[in-house]
Amino acid sequence: EMSISIPFSKRLLTSSRRLSTGAGNLRDISGKNARVCAVLGAQWGDEGKGKLADVLAAEYDIVARFNGGNNAGHTLVVDGKKYAFHLLPCGLVYPHTENLLGNGVVVNLKSMFEELKPLNEGGIETKGRLKISNRAHLLFDFHQQVDGIQEERRGSGGIGTTKKGIGPAYSSKATRNGVRVGQLKDWDSFKKAYLSLAEAHQSMFGVEVDKVGELERLKEF
């Protein structure tokens, strides 16, 4: 079982350290002394959550995301090397941390492995330090196509989506026909669920889906 229940936060950071109760101590409210610290965004994004999570992650044992997907993200510079984070928890740059993608995250596997590659090439060991909930939903190519179509249809009322397919992937989850990470353990079952979901999107939105091609790419993972 690799799932984790994480309430209320985009990124939840946990620590074995106890919260100091000294009044007036800035560290007491900064999250640096807390056993658990949640970083929240109260707007539409771009509030600086990633930067704050990066600063706090050095103090914690576990760094996790409970929702969202491979969005615009943020960049870290470690030993002079730049690393772009879109989906992965930024705690991966700290060797002492365990990193989690919770059941509320929508996971684009292609994007995830592309994001891991420069970390590994840069000497950051990620093996065994990233866990993914088997209940997290998968994001496919046709979700991205639909994201673009829906944004185009909004015209002047567009919401400024990154067209990464995150919204449509959550729609699949909400309508209970999405495909979860855990289904990859049984390829035949996964393939059946994938084809059903892809055909539903073809029917609803008229998108052309390279089902064979995407399945072959997914099988490589």
mmCIF file of C-alpha atoms in Angstrom:
data_model
loop_
_atom_site.group_PDB
_atom_site.id
_atom_site.type_symbol
_atom_site.label_atom_id
_atom_site.label_comp_id
_atom_site.label_asym_id
_atom_site.label_seq_id
_atom_site.Cartn_x
_atom_site.Cartn_y
_atom_site.Cartn_z
ATOM 1 C CA GLU A 1 0.000 0.000 0.000
ATOM 2 C CA MET A 2 1.549 3.290 -1.102
ATOM 3 C CA SER A 3 -1.344 5.694 -0.567
ATOM 4 C CA ILE A 4 -1.331 8.461 1.999
ATOM 5 C CA SER A 5 -4.137 10.609 3.349
ATOM 6 C CA ILE A 6 -3.059 14.247 3.302
ATOM 7 C CA PRO A 7 -5.691 16.912 4.054
ATOM 8 C CA PHE A 8 -5.843 20.595 3.234
ATOM 9 C CA SER A 9 -2.602 21.282 1.354
ATOM 10 C CA LYS A 10 -0.926 21.455 -2.022
ATOM 11 C CA ARG A 11 2.253 20.263 -0.345
ATOM 12 C CA LEU A 12 2.295 18.794 3.144
ATOM 13 C CA LEU A 13 5.589 18.591 4.983
ATOM 14 C CA THR A 14 5.989 16.363 8.039
ATOM 15 C CA SER A 15 8.745 16.208 10.618
ATOM 16 C CA SER A 16 9.677 14.262 13.717
ATOM 17 C CA ARG A 17 10.512 17.535 15.458
ATOM 18 C CA ARG A 18 8.163 18.932 18.117
ATOM 19 C CA LEU A 19 6.547 22.359 17.909
ATOM 20 C CA SER A 20 8.084 24.895 20.250
ATOM 21 C CA THR A 21 5.490 26.861 22.222
ATOM 22 C CA GLY A 22 7.571 29.910 23.019
ATOM 23 C CA ALA A 23 5.477 33.028 22.372
ATOM 24 C CA GLY A 24 6.936 35.545 19.975
ATOM 25 C CA ASN A 25 9.417 33.130 18.432
ATOM 26 C CA LEU A 26 9.197 33.569 14.660
ATOM 27 C CA ARG A 27 10.237 29.978 14.050
ATOM 28 C CA ASP A 28 7.145 28.860 15.969
ATOM 29 C CA ILE A 29 4.890 30.262 13.251
ATOM 30 C CA SER A 30 7.218 29.799 10.283
ATOM 31 C CA GLY A 31 6.697 26.037 10.093
ATOM 32 C CA LYS A 32 10.370 25.281 10.679
ATOM 33 C CA ASN A 33 9.798 23.818 14.147
ATOM 34 C CA ALA A 34 6.456 22.141 13.437
ATOM 35 C CA ARG A 35 5.891 18.399 13.265
ATOM 36 C CA VAL A 36 3.509 19.011 10.359
ATOM 37 C CA CYS A 37 3.388 22.054 8.106
ATOM 38 C CA ALA A 38 0.920 22.701 5.274
ATOM 39 C CA VAL A 39 1.634 25.162 2.476
ATOM 40 C CA LEU A 40 -1.635 26.539 1.079
ATOM 41 C CA GLY A 41 -2.475 28.737 -1.877
ATOM 42 C CA ALA A 42 -5.503 31.006 -1.433
ATOM 43 C CA GLN A 43 -5.538 32.415 -4.975
ATOM 44 C CA TRP A 44 -5.390 30.833 -8.455
ATOM 45 C CA GLY A 45 -1.749 29.813 -8.365
ATOM 46 C CA ASP A 46 1.603 31.610 -8.635
ATOM 47 C CA GLU A 47 1.516 32.646 -4.973
ATOM 48 C CA GLY A 48 5.031 31.358 -4.330
ATOM 49 C CA LYS A 49 4.012 28.031 -2.743
ATOM 50 C CA GLY A 50 6.872 26.216 -4.423
ATOM 51 C CA LYS A 51 9.531 28.592 -3.131
ATOM 52 C CA LEU A 52 8.191 28.336 0.420
ATOM 53 C CA ALA A 53 8.001 24.535 0.201
ATOM 54 C CA ASP A 54 11.613 24.464 -1.004
ATOM 55 C CA VAL A 55 12.779 26.452 2.029
ATOM 56 C CA LEU A 56 10.811 24.300 4.476
ATOM 57 C CA ALA A 57 11.662 20.929 2.915
ATOM 58 C CA ALA A 58 15.209 21.020 4.278
ATOM 59 C CA GLU A 59 13.762 20.755 7.805
ATOM 60 C CA TYR A 60 11.434 17.808 7.203
ATOM 61 C CA ASP A 61 11.581 14.036 6.764
ATOM 62 C CA ILE A 62 8.620 13.705 4.386
ATOM 63 C CA VAL A 63 7.614 16.027 1.550
ATOM 64 C CA ALA A 64 4.342 15.294 -0.209
ATOM 65 C CA ARG A 65 1.782 16.574 -2.667
ATOM 66 C CA PHE A 66 -1.844 15.600 -2.220
ATOM 67 C CA ASN A 67 -3.368 17.097 -5.368
ATOM 68 C CA GLY A 68 -2.605 18.856 -8.626
ATOM 69 C CA GLY A 69 -0.572 17.639 -11.573
ATOM 70 C CA ASN A 70 2.358 18.574 -13.816
ATOM 71 C CA ASN A 71 1.523 22.273 -13.788
ATOM 72 C CA ALA A 72 3.669 25.342 -14.510
ATOM 73 C CA GLY A 73 5.856 24.467 -11.520
ATOM 74 C CA HIS A 74 9.067 26.136 -10.399
ATOM 75 C CA THR A 75 12.845 25.869 -10.828
ATOM 76 C CA LEU A 76 15.496 25.021 -8.237
ATOM 77 C CA VAL A 77 19.234 25.588 -8.516
ATOM 78 C CA VAL A 78 21.295 22.958 -6.690
ATOM 79 C CA ASP A 79 25.108 23.117 -6.823
ATOM 80 C CA GLY A 80 24.859 25.348 -9.867
ATOM 81 C CA LYS A 81 22.505 23.001 -11.733
ATOM 82 C CA LYS A 82 18.914 23.926 -12.590
ATOM 83 C CA TYR A 83 16.058 21.476 -12.041
ATOM 84 C CA ALA A 84 12.470 22.110 -13.096
ATOM 85 C CA PHE A 85 9.745 20.745 -10.830
ATOM 86 C CA HIS A 86 6.227 20.375 -12.215
ATOM 87 C CA LEU A 87 4.827 17.207 -10.673
ATOM 88 C CA LEU A 88 7.451 15.852 -8.287
ATOM 89 C CA PRO A 89 7.835 16.997 -4.670
ATOM 90 C CA CYS A 90 10.780 19.379 -4.348
ATOM 91 C CA GLY A 91 12.074 17.407 -1.359
ATOM 92 C CA LEU A 92 13.864 15.096 -3.793
ATOM 93 C CA VAL A 93 16.807 17.510 -3.819
ATOM 94 C CA TYR A 94 17.349 16.810 -0.102
ATOM 95 C CA PRO A 95 18.812 13.290 0.323
ATOM 96 C CA HIS A 96 17.276 12.740 3.776
ATOM 97 C CA THR A 97 13.653 13.100 2.618
ATOM 98 C CA GLU A 98 10.989 10.630 1.570
ATOM 99 C CA ASN A 99 8.697 12.028 -1.134
ATOM 100 C CA LEU A 100 5.072 11.194 -1.803
ATOM 101 C CA LEU A 101 2.486 11.749 -4.525
ATOM 102 C CA GLY A 102 -0.838 11.230 -2.770
ATOM 103 C CA ASN A 103 -4.110 9.809 -4.005
ATOM 104 C CA GLY A 104 -5.427 13.247 -5.018
ATOM 105 C CA VAL A 105 -2.639 13.863 -7.548
ATOM 106 C CA VAL A 106 -3.230 13.243 -11.263
ATOM 107 C CA VAL A 107 -0.092 11.612 -12.643
ATOM 108 C CA ASN A 108 1.269 12.044 -16.148
ATOM 109 C CA LEU A 109 3.785 9.188 -16.261
ATOM 110 C CA LYS A 110 5.672 10.538 -19.272
ATOM 111 C CA SER A 111 6.116 13.909 -17.599
ATOM 112 C CA MET A 112 7.125 12.269 -14.316
ATOM 113 C CA PHE A 113 9.935 10.230 -15.867
ATOM 114 C CA GLU A 114 11.107 13.216 -17.910
ATOM 115 C CA GLU A 115 11.301 15.176 -14.674
ATOM 116 C CA LEU A 116 13.219 12.426 -12.884
ATOM 117 C CA LYS A 117 15.822 12.047 -15.639
ATOM 118 C CA PRO A 118 17.802 15.295 -15.099
ATOM 119 C CA LEU A 119 17.741 14.740 -11.332
ATOM 120 C CA ASN A 120 19.347 11.320 -11.744
ATOM 121 C CA GLU A 121 21.788 12.620 -14.355
ATOM 122 C CA GLY A 122 22.732 15.439 -11.985
ATOM 123 C CA GLY A 123 23.729 12.995 -9.257
ATOM 124 C CA ILE A 124 20.574 13.267 -7.151
ATOM 125 C CA GLU A 125 19.585 9.757 -6.068
ATOM 126 C CA THR A 126 15.811 9.321 -6.408
ATOM 127 C CA LYS A 127 15.505 5.531 -6.369
ATOM 128 C CA GLY A 128 13.425 4.358 -3.422
ATOM 129 C CA ARG A 129 12.701 7.928 -2.323
ATOM 130 C CA LEU A 130 9.524 8.540 -4.344
ATOM 131 C CA LYS A 131 6.268 6.769 -3.528
ATOM 132 C CA ILE A 132 3.019 7.092 -5.485
ATOM 133 C CA SER A 133 -0.415 6.258 -4.165
ATOM 134 C CA ASN A 134 -1.966 3.339 -6.003
ATOM 135 C CA ARG A 135 -5.223 5.339 -5.875
ATOM 136 C CA ALA A 136 -3.847 8.350 -7.752
ATOM 137 C CA HIS A 137 -5.445 8.834 -11.163
ATOM 138 C CA LEU A 138 -3.478 8.773 -14.412
ATOM 139 C CA LEU A 139 -3.429 11.636 -16.904
ATOM 140 C CA PHE A 140 -3.322 10.657 -20.581
ATOM 141 C CA ASP A 141 -2.590 12.423 -23.886
ATOM 142 C CA PHE A 142 -6.286 12.785 -24.712
ATOM 143 C CA HIS A 143 -6.839 14.676 -21.460
ATOM 144 C CA GLN A 144 -4.415 17.297 -22.760
ATOM 145 C CA GLN A 145 -6.204 17.431 -26.110
ATOM 146 C CA VAL A 146 -9.548 17.949 -24.396
ATOM 147 C CA ASP A 147 -8.054 20.658 -22.170
ATOM 148 C CA GLY A 148 -7.073 22.617 -25.272
ATOM 149 C CA ILE A 149 -10.444 22.103 -26.940
ATOM 150 C CA GLN A 150 -12.385 23.258 -23.890
ATOM 151 C CA GLU A 151 -10.221 26.355 -23.497
ATOM 152 C CA GLU A 152 -10.708 27.250 -27.155
ATOM 153 C CA ARG A 153 -14.478 26.904 -26.813
ATOM 154 C CA ARG A 154 -14.485 29.367 -23.916
ATOM 155 C CA GLY A 155 -13.303 32.089 -26.266
ATOM 156 C CA SER A 156 -12.828 35.414 -24.494
ATOM 157 C CA GLY A 157 -13.915 33.734 -21.259
ATOM 158 C CA GLY A 158 -10.902 31.432 -21.172
ATOM 159 C CA ILE A 159 -9.552 30.537 -17.739
ATOM 160 C CA GLY A 160 -5.868 30.531 -18.734
ATOM 161 C CA THR A 161 -5.337 26.788 -18.364
ATOM 162 C CA THR A 162 -1.829 25.455 -18.935
ATOM 163 C CA LYS A 163 -3.454 22.829 -21.210
ATOM 164 C CA LYS A 164 -1.643 20.048 -19.378
ATOM 165 C CA GLY A 165 -4.854 18.025 -19.094
ATOM 166 C CA ILE A 166 -5.178 18.366 -15.337
ATOM 167 C CA GLY A 167 -8.785 19.580 -15.297
ATOM 168 C CA PRO A 168 -10.062 16.890 -17.696
ATOM 169 C CA ALA A 169 -8.187 14.218 -15.701
ATOM 170 C CA TYR A 170 -10.061 15.334 -12.586
ATOM 171 C CA SER A 171 -13.278 15.207 -14.599
ATOM 172 C CA SER A 172 -12.556 11.543 -15.361
ATOM 173 C CA LYS A 173 -12.006 10.973 -11.662
ATOM 174 C CA ALA A 174 -15.257 12.726 -10.748
ATOM 175 C CA THR A 175 -17.291 10.720 -13.278
ATOM 176 C CA ARG A 176 -15.730 7.505 -11.933
ATOM 177 C CA ASN A 177 -14.349 6.241 -15.218
ATOM 178 C CA GLY A 178 -10.766 7.380 -14.645
ATOM 179 C CA VAL A 179 -7.827 4.971 -14.464
ATOM 180 C CA ARG A 180 -5.732 4.659 -11.301
ATOM 181 C CA VAL A 181 -2.004 4.030 -10.873
ATOM 182 C CA GLY A 182 -2.711 0.708 -9.104
ATOM 183 C CA GLN A 183 -4.391 -0.687 -12.214
ATOM 184 C CA LEU A 184 -1.002 -0.785 -13.941
ATOM 185 C CA LYS A 185 -0.236 -3.903 -11.877
ATOM 186 C CA ASP A 186 -2.652 -5.886 -14.069
ATOM 187 C CA TRP A 187 -1.892 -4.876 -17.659
ATOM 188 C CA ASP A 188 -4.923 -6.541 -19.222
ATOM 189 C CA SER A 189 -7.263 -4.829 -16.763
ATOM 190 C CA PHE A 190 -5.456 -1.530 -17.233
ATOM 191 C CA LYS A 191 -5.622 -1.771 -21.020
ATOM 192 C CA LYS A 192 -9.378 -2.423 -20.915
ATOM 193 C CA ALA A 193 -9.970 0.573 -18.635
ATOM 194 C CA TYR A 194 -7.709 2.807 -20.745
ATOM 195 C CA LEU A 195 -9.438 1.901 -24.011
ATOM 196 C CA SER A 196 -12.867 2.501 -22.484
ATOM 197 C CA LEU A 197 -11.820 5.952 -21.238
ATOM 198 C CA ALA A 198 -10.107 6.879 -24.515
ATOM 199 C CA GLU A 199 -13.146 5.863 -26.571
ATOM 200 C CA ALA A 200 -15.421 7.878 -24.276
ATOM 201 C CA HIS A 201 -13.317 10.989 -24.949
ATOM 202 C CA GLN A 202 -13.325 10.308 -28.666
ATOM 203 C CA SER A 203 -17.107 10.095 -28.607
ATOM 204 C CA MET A 204 -17.651 13.194 -26.446
ATOM 205 C CA PHE A 205 -15.040 15.538 -27.942
ATOM 206 C CA GLY A 206 -14.200 14.128 -31.375
ATOM 207 C CA VAL A 207 -10.485 13.898 -30.573
ATOM 208 C CA GLU A 208 -8.170 11.581 -32.481
ATOM 209 C CA VAL A 209 -6.457 9.253 -30.018
ATOM 210 C CA ASP A 210 -3.425 7.130 -30.854
ATOM 211 C CA LYS A 211 -4.472 4.394 -28.456
ATOM 212 C CA VAL A 212 -1.968 1.816 -29.670
ATOM 213 C CA GLY A 213 0.899 4.294 -29.561
ATOM 214 C CA GLU A 214 0.113 5.561 -26.073
ATOM 215 C CA LEU A 215 -0.312 2.047 -24.699
ATOM 216 C CA GLU A 216 3.080 1.072 -26.108
ATOM 217 C CA ARG A 217 4.706 4.086 -24.466
ATOM 218 C CA LEU A 218 2.995 3.373 -21.156
ATOM 219 C CA LYS A 219 4.105 -0.262 -21.283
ATOM 220 C CA GLU A 220 7.732 0.895 -21.391
ATOM 221 C CA PHE A 221 7.279 2.545 -17.988
#
